[in-house]
Short mmCIF file of C-alpha atoms (C1' of nucleotides) in Angstrom, two decimals:
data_model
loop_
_atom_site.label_atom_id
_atom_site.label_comp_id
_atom_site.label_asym_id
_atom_site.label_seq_id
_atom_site.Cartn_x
_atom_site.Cartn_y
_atom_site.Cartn_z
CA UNK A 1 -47.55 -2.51 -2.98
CA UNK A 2 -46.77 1.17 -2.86
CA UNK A 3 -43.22 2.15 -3.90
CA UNK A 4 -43.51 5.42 -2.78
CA UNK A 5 -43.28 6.36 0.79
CA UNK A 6 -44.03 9.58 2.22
CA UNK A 7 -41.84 11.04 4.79
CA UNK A 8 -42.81 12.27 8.03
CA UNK A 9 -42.29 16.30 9.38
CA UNK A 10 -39.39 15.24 11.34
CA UNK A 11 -37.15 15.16 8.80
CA UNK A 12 -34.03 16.55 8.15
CA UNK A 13 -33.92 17.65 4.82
CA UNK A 14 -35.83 18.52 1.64
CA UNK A 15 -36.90 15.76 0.02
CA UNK A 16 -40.73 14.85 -0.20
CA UNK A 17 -40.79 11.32 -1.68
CA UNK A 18 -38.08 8.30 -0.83
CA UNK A 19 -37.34 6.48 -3.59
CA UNK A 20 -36.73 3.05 -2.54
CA UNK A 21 -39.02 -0.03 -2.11
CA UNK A 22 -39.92 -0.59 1.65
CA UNK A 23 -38.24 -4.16 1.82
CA UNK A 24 -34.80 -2.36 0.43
CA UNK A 25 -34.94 0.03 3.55
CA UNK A 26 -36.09 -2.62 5.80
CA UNK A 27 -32.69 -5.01 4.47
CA UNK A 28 -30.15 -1.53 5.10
CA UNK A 29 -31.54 -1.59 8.36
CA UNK A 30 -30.35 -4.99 8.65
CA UNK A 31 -26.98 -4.95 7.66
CA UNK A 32 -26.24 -1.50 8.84
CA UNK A 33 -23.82 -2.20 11.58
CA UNK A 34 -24.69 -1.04 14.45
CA UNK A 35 -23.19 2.49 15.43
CA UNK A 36 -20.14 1.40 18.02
CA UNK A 37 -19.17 -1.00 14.93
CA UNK A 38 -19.30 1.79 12.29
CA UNK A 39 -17.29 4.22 14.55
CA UNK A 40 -14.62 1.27 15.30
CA UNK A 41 -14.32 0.39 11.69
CA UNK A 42 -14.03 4.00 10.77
CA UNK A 43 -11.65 4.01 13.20
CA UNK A 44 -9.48 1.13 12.19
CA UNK A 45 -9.55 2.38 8.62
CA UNK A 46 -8.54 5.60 9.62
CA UNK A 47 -5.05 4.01 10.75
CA UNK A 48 -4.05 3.49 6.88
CA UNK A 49 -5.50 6.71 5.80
CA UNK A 50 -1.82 8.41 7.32
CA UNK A 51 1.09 7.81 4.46
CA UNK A 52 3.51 7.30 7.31
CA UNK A 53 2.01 4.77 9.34
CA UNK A 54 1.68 2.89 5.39
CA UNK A 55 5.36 3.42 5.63
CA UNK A 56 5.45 1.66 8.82
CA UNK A 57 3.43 -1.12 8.53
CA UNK A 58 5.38 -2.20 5.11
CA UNK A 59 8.39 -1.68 6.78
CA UNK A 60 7.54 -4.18 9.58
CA UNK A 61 6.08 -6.42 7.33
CA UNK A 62 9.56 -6.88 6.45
CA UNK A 63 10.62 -7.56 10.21
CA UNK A 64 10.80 -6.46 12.99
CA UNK A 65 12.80 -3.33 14.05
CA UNK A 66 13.31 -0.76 16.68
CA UNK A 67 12.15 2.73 16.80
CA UNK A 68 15.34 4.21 15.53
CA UNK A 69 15.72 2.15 12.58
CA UNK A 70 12.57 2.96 11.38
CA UNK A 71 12.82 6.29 12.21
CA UNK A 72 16.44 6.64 10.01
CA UNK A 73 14.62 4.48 7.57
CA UNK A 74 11.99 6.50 6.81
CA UNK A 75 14.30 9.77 7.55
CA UNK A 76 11.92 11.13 9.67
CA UNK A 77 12.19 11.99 13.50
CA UNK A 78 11.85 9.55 16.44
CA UNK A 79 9.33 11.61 17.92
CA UNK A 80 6.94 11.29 15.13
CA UNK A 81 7.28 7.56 14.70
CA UNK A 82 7.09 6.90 18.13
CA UNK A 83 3.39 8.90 18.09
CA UNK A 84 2.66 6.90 15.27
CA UNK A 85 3.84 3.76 16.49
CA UNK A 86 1.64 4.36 19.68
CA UNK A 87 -1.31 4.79 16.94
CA UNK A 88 -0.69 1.76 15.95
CA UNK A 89 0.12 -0.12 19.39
CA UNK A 90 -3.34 1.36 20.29
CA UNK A 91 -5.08 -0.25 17.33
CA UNK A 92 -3.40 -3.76 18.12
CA UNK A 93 -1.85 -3.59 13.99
CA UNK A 94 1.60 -3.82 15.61
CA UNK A 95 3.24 -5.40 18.77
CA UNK A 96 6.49 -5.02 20.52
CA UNK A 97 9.04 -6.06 23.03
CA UNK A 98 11.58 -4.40 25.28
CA UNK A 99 15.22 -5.52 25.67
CA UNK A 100 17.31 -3.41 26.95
CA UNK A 101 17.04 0.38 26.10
CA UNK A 102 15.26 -1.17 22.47
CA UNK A 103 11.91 -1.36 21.59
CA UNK A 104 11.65 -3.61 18.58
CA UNK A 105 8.15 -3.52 16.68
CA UNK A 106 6.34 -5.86 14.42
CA UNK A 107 3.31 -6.51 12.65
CA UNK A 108 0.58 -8.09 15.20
CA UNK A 109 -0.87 -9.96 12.45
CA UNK A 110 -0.56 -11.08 9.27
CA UNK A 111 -4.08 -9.43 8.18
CA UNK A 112 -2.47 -6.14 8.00
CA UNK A 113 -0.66 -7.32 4.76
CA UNK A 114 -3.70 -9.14 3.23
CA UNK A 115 -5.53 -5.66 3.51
CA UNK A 116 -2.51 -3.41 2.87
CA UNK A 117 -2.57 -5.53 -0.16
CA UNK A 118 -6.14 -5.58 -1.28
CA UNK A 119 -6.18 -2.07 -1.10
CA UNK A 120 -2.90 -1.77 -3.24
CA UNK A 121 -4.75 -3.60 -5.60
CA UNK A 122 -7.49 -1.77 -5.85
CA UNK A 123 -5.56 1.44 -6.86
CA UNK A 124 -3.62 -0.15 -9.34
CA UNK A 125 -6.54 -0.18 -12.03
CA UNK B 1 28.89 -9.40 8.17
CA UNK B 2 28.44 -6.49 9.75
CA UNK B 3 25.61 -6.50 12.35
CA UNK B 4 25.52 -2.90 12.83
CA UNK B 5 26.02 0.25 10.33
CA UNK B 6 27.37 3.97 11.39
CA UNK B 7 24.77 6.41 10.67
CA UNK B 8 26.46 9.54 8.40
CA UNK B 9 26.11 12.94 9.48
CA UNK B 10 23.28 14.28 7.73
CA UNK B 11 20.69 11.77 9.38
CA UNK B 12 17.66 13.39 11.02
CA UNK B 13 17.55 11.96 14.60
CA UNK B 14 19.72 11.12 17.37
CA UNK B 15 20.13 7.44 16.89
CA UNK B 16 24.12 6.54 16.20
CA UNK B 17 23.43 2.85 14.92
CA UNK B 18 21.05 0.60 13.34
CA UNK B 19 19.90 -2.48 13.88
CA UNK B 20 18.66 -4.04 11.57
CA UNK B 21 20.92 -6.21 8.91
CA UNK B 22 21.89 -4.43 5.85
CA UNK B 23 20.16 -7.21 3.69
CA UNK B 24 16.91 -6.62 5.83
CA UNK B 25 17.27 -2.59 5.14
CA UNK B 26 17.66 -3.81 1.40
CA UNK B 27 14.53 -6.06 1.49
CA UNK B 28 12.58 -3.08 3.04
CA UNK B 29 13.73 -0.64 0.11
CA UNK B 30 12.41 -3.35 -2.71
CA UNK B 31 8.76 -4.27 -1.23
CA UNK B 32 8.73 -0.18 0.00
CA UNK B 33 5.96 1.41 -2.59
CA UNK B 34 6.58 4.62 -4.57
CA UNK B 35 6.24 7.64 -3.23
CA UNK B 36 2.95 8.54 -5.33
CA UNK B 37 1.69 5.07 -4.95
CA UNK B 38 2.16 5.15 -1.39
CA UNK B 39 -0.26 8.37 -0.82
CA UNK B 40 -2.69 7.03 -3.59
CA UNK B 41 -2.97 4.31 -0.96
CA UNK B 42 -3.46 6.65 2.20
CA UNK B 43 -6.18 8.12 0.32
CA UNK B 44 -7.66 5.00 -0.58
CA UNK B 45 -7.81 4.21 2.86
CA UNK B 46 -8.68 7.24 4.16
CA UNK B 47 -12.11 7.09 2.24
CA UNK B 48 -13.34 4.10 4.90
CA UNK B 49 -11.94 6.21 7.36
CA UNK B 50 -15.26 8.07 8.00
CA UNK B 51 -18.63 6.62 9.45
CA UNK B 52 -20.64 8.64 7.28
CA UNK B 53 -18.91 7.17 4.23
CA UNK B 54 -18.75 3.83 5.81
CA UNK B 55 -22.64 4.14 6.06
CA UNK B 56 -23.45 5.65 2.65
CA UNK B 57 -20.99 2.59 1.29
CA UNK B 58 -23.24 -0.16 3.31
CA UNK B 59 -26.36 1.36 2.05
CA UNK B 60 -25.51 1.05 -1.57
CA UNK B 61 -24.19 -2.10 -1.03
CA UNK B 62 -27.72 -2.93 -0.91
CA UNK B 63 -29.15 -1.33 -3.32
CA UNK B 64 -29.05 1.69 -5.83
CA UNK B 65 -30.13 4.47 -4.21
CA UNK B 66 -30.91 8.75 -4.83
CA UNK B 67 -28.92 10.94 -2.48
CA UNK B 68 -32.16 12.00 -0.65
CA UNK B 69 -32.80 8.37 0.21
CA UNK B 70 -29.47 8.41 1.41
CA UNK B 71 -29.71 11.71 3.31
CA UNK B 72 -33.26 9.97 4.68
CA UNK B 73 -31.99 7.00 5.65
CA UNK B 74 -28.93 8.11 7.00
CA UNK B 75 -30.90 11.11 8.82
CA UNK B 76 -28.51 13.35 7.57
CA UNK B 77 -28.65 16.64 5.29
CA UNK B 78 -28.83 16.30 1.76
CA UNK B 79 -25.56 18.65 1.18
CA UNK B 80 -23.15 16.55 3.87
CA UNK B 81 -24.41 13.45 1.51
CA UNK B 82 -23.63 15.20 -1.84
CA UNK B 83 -20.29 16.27 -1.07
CA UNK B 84 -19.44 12.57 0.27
CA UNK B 85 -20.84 11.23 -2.47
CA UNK B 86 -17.99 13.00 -4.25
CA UNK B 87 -15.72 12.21 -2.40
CA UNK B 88 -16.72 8.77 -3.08
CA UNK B 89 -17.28 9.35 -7.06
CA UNK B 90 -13.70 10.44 -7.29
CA UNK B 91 -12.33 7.81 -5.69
CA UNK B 92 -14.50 5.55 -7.74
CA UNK B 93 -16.29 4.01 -5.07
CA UNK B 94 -19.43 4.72 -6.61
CA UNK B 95 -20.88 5.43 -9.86
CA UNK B 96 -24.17 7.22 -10.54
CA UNK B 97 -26.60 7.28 -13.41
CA UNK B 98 -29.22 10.41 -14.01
CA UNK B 99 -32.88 9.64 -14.20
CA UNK B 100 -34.59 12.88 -14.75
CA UNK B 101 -34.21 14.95 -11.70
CA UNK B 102 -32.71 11.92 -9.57
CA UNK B 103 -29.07 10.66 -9.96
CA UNK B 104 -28.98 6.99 -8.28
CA UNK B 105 -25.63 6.13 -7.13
CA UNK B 106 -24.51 2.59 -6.48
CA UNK B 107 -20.79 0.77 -5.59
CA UNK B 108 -18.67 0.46 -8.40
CA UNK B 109 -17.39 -2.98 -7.78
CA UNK B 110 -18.00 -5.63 -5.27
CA UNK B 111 -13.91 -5.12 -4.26
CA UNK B 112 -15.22 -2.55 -1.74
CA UNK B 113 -17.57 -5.06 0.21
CA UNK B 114 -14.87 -7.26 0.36
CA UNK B 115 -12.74 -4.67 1.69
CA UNK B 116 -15.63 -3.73 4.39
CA UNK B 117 -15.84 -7.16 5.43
CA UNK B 118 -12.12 -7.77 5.88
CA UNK B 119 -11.97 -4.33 8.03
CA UNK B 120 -15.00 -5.64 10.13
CA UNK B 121 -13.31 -8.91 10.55
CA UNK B 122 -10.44 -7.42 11.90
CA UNK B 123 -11.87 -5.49 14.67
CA UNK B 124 -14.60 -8.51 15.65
CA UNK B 125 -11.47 -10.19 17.89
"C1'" DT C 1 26.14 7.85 41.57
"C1'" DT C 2 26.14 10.32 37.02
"C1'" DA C 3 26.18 10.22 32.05
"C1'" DT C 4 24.46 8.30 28.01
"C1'" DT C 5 21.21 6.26 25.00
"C1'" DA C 6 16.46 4.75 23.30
"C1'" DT C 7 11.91 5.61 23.65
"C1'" DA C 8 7.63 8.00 25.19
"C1'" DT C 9 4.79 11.87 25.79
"C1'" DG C 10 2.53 16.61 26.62
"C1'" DA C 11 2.01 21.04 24.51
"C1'" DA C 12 1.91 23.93 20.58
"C1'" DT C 13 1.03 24.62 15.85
"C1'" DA C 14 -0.14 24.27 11.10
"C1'" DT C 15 -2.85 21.68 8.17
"C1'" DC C 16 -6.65 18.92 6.96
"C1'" DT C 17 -11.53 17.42 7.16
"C1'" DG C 18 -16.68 17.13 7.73
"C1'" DT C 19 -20.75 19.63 8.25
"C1'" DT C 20 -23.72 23.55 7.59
"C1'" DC C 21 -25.50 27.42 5.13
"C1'" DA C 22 -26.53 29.74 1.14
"C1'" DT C 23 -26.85 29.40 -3.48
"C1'" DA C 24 -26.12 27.57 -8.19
"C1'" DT C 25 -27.14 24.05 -11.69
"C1'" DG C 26 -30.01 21.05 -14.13
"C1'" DT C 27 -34.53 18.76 -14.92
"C1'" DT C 28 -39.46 18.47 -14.99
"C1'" DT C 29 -44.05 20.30 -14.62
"C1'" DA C 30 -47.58 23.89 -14.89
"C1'" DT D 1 -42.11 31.08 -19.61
"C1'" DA D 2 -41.97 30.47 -14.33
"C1'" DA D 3 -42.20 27.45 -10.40
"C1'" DA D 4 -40.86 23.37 -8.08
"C1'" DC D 5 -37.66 19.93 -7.09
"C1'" DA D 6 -33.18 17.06 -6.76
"C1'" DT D 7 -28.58 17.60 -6.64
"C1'" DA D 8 -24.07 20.05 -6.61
"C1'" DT D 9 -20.91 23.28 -4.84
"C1'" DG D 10 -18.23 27.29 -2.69
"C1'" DA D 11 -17.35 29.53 1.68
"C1'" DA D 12 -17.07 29.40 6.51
"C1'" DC D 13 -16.34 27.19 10.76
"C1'" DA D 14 -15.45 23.78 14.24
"C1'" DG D 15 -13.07 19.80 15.30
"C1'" DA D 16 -9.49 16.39 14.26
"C1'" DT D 17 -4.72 15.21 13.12
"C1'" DA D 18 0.47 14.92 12.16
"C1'" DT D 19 4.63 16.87 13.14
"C1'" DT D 20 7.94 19.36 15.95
"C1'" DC D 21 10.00 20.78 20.21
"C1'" DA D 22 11.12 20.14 24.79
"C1'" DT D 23 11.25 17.07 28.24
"C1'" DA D 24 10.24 12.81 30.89
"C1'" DT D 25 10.97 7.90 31.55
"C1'" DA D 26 13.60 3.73 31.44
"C1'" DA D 27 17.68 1.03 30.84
"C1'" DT D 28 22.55 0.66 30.56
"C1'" DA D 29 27.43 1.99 31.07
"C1'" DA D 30 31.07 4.39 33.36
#
DNA sequence: TTATTATATGAATATCTGTTCATATGTTTA
DNA sequence: TAAACATATGAACAGATATTCATATAATAA
């Protein structure tokens, strides 16, 4: 069993040799999602990568609450929460309802928090 | 009790009231994170917030592995690899060891597959 | 109806980010 | 020593992103 593999012409780098055993390439393979997943999780992740929308999503984790108040909560203006919050409608982490001139927000899940949390944790180490 | 609160002066968009009960906007101060915790968190998150990292993380989940592996497998150029392997390092995502001209990089916990999973969970609905 | 209020949204802009290219660093081999 | 190789890194550039501004939409009140 040969544990060194060379690489075809093709390739797009340097690198003569790979390192790894055949069956280790042939198990990434396997649980490499497939690319629509990794561009959708990227995606999702992406959402908490903004400080604001973290603002946001602890804030409705709270309750729920209308554009304004979160806006004069978080001093910032309605404009930019409102983009955010249509960042966040997009990526189903919040939902809302109308009544009257009011759009009151809230968390569409209660995953958000569980990974909100996890990540808090991991930063605290 | 007061349902409603005047807005001062110096606020920074047009809304004249909130809505939200004072007790609510007090519960939303205490579970709010710090300032510097609340970026550290962003960029946390922001790290699965790219497929290429997303990738590089899945690979090593399975095994140790040399950046040109990674760059191989990945079919991507050795120098995009190194500097999200950095990336990566200084979040402390990864750790690496030397071995003679190779440096084999790995996850540094399992709390990152865990975090994968949850994220993959999420958008599986 | 018109005026007012809450929210949404398109355009513009400044900043950030990922990749590439060229090159430097560090290690091994000849 | 010099040559070869794996990795790291700074600069440049293209593309993405968050906020602001101005304005549109929608609902209510006068």
């Amino acid at each position: 069993m040969a544990e060194e593999k060379v690489i075809g012409d093709g390739d797009i780098d340097q690198c003569d040799f790979i390192c790894v055993h055949e069956n280790v390439v042939n198990q990434v393979i396997k649980v490499m999602p497939k690319e629509q997943q990794l561009l959708d999780l990227a995606d999702f992740f992406k959402i908490f990568g903004d400080p604001t929308r973290i603002r946001i999503l602890y804030v409705l984790s709270q309750s729920e609450m209308c554009v304004c108040d979160i806006a004069n909560l978080l001093q910032m203006g309605q404009s930019a929460i409102s983009h955010q919050l249509r960042v966040l409608k997009q990526m189903r982490l919040v939902k809302f309802r109308r009544e009257g001139k009011t759009v009151f927000y809230s968390l569409a899940d209660g995953h958000i928090e569980t990974i909100l949390a996890q990540g808090m944790e991991h930063i605290s180490e």
